[in-house]
Short mmCIF file of C-alpha atoms in Angstrom, two decimals:
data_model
loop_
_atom_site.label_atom_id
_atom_site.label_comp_id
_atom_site.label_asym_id
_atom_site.label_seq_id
_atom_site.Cartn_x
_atom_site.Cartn_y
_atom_site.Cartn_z
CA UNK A 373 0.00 0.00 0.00
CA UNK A 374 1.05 3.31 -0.59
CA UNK A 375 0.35 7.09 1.29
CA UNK A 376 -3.31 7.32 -0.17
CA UNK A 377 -4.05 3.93 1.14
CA UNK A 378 -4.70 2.07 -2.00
CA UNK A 379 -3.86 -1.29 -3.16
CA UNK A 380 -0.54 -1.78 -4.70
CA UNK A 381 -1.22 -3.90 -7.96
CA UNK A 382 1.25 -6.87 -7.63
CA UNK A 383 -0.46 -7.63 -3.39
CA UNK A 384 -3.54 -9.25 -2.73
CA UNK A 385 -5.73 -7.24 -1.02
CA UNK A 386 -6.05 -10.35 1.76
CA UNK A 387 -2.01 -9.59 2.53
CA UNK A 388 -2.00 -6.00 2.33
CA UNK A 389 -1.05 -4.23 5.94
CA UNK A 390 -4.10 -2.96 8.14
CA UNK A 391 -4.36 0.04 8.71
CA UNK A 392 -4.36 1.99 12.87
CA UNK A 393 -8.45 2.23 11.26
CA UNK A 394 -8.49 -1.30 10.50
CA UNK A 395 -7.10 -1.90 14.42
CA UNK A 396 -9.30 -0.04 15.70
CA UNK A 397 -12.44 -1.47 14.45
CA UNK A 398 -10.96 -5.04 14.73
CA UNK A 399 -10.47 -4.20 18.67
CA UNK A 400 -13.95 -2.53 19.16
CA UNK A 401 -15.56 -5.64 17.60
CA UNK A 402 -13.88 -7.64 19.45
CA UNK A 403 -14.77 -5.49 22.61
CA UNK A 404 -18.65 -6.71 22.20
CA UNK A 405 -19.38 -9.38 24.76
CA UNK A 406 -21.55 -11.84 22.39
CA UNK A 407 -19.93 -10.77 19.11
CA UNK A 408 -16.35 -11.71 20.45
CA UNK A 409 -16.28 -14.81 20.55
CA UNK A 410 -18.13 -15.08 17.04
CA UNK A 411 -15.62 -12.83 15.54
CA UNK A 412 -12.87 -14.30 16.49
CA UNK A 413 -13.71 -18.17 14.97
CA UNK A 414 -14.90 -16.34 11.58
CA UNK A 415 -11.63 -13.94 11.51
CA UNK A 416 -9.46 -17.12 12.24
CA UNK A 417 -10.92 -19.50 10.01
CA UNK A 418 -12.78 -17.25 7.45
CA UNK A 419 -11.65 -15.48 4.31
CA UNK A 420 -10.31 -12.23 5.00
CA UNK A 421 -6.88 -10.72 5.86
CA UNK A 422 -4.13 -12.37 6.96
CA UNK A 423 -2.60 -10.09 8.89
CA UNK A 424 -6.24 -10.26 11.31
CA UNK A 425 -6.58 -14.01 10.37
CA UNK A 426 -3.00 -15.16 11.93
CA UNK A 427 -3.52 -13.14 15.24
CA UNK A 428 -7.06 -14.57 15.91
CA UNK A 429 -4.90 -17.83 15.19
CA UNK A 430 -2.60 -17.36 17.83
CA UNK A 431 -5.08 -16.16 20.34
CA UNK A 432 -6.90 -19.27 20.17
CA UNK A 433 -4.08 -21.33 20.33
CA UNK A 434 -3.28 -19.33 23.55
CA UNK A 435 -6.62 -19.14 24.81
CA UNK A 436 -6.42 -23.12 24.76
CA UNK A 437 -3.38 -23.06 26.57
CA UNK A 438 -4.61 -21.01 29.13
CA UNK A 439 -7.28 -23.16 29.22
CA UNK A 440 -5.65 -26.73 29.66
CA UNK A 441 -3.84 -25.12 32.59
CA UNK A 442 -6.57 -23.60 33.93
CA UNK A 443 -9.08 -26.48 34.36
CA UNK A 444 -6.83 -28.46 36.54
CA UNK A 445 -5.38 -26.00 38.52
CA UNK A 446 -9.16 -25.05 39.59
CA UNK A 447 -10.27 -28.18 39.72
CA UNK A 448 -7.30 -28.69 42.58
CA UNK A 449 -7.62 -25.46 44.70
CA UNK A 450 -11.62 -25.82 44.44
CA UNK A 451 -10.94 -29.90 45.83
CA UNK A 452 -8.36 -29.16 48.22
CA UNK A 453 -8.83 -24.99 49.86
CA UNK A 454 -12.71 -25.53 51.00
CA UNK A 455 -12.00 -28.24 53.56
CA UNK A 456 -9.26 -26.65 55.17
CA UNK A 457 -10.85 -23.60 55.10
CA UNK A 458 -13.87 -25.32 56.73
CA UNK A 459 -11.94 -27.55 58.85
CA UNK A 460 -10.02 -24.59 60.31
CA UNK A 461 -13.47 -22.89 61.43
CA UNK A 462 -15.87 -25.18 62.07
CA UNK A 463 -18.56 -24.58 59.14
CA UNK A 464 -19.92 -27.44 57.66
CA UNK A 465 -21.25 -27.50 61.10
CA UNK A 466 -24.62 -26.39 62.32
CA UNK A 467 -23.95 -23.41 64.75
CA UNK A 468 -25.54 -25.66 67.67
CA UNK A 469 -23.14 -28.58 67.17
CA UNK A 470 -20.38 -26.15 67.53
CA UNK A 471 -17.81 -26.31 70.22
CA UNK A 472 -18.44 -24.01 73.02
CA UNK A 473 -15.67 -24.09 75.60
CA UNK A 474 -16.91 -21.07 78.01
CA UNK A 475 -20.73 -22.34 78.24
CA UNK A 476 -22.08 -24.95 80.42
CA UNK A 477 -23.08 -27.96 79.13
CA UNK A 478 -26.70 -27.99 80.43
CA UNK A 479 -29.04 -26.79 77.77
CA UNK A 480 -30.70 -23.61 78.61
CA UNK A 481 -34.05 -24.01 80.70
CA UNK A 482 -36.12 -20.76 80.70
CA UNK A 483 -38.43 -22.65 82.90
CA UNK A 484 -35.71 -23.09 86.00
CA UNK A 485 -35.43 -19.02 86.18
CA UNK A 486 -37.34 -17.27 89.63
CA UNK A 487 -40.16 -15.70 88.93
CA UNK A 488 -40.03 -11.88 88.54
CA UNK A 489 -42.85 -8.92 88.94
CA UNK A 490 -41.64 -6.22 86.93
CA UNK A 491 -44.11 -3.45 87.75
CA UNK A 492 -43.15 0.01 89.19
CA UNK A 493 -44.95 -0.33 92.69
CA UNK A 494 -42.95 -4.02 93.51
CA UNK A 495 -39.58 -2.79 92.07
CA UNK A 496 -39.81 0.30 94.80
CA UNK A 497 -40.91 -1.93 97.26
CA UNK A 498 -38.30 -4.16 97.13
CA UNK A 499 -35.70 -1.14 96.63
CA UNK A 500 -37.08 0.64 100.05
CA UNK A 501 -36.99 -3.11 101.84
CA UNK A 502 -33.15 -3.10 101.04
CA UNK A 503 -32.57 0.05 101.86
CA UNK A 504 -34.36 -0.50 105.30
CA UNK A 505 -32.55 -3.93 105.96
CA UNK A 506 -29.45 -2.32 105.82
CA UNK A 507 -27.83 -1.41 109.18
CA UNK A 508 -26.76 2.44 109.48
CA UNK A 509 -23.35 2.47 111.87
CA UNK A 510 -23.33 5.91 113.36
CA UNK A 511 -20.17 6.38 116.08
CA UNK A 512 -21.06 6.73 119.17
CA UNK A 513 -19.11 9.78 119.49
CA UNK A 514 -17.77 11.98 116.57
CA UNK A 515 -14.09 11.23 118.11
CA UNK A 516 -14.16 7.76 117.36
CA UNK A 517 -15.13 8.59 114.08
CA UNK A 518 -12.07 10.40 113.21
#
């Protein structure tokens, strides 16, 4: 290709150099979530540039590469990380089976608890009975005080 971008007459167009326009469309296709992956299958096995057709090439073959190493090395951490990770705190467990080490190991009986009145009147009652039962120690003489 020359400066005004046409076709030299001894290339094929299918070999001639892309263009920074032809880039840029090629990457904001391939920026399209569904088209993508369409794209890149008829770009690397279709008709069309070679230039475009090579690199879809190579990022499949990369893409597959990634992949092979991928699927076992997830397929290891997802076999092998959970259980320690639920070994090491106790899930897989319901929170009632869990290990308590600071609580009794009588179950809770709401029945065994003393009876309480909680109105006003009792609750002053009970406050001026303490009050009364409690002894006042006054010295004998302000001397024996000090």
């Amino acid at each position: 290709m020359d400066q005004n971008n046409t076709p030299h007459p001894n290339v094929p167009n299918d070999t001639a150099v892309m263009t920074v326009k032809d880039w840029i469309i090629t990457l904001l296709i391939l920026a399209i979530p569904i088209v993508n992956p369409i794209m890149i299958f008829v770009w690397a096995f279709g008709d069309g540039n070679k230039n475009r057709k090579h690199l879809m090439q190579a990022y499949l073959w990369i893409a597959l590469v990634c992949l092979i190493i991928m699927i076992p090395l997830v397929f290891f951490i997802m076999t092998r990380f959970p259980a320690a990770v639920m070994q090491q705190h106790n899930l897989g467990q319901p929170a009632y089976e869990a290990p308590m080490n600071n609580m009794p190991s009588e179950k809770f009986d709401a029945n065994s608890l003393p009876e309480q009145d909680s109105s006003a009147d009792n609750m002053l009652e009970q406050e001026s009975e303490a009050a009364s039962e409690v002894p006042e120690e006054v010295p004998e003489n302000a001397e024996a005080a000090q």
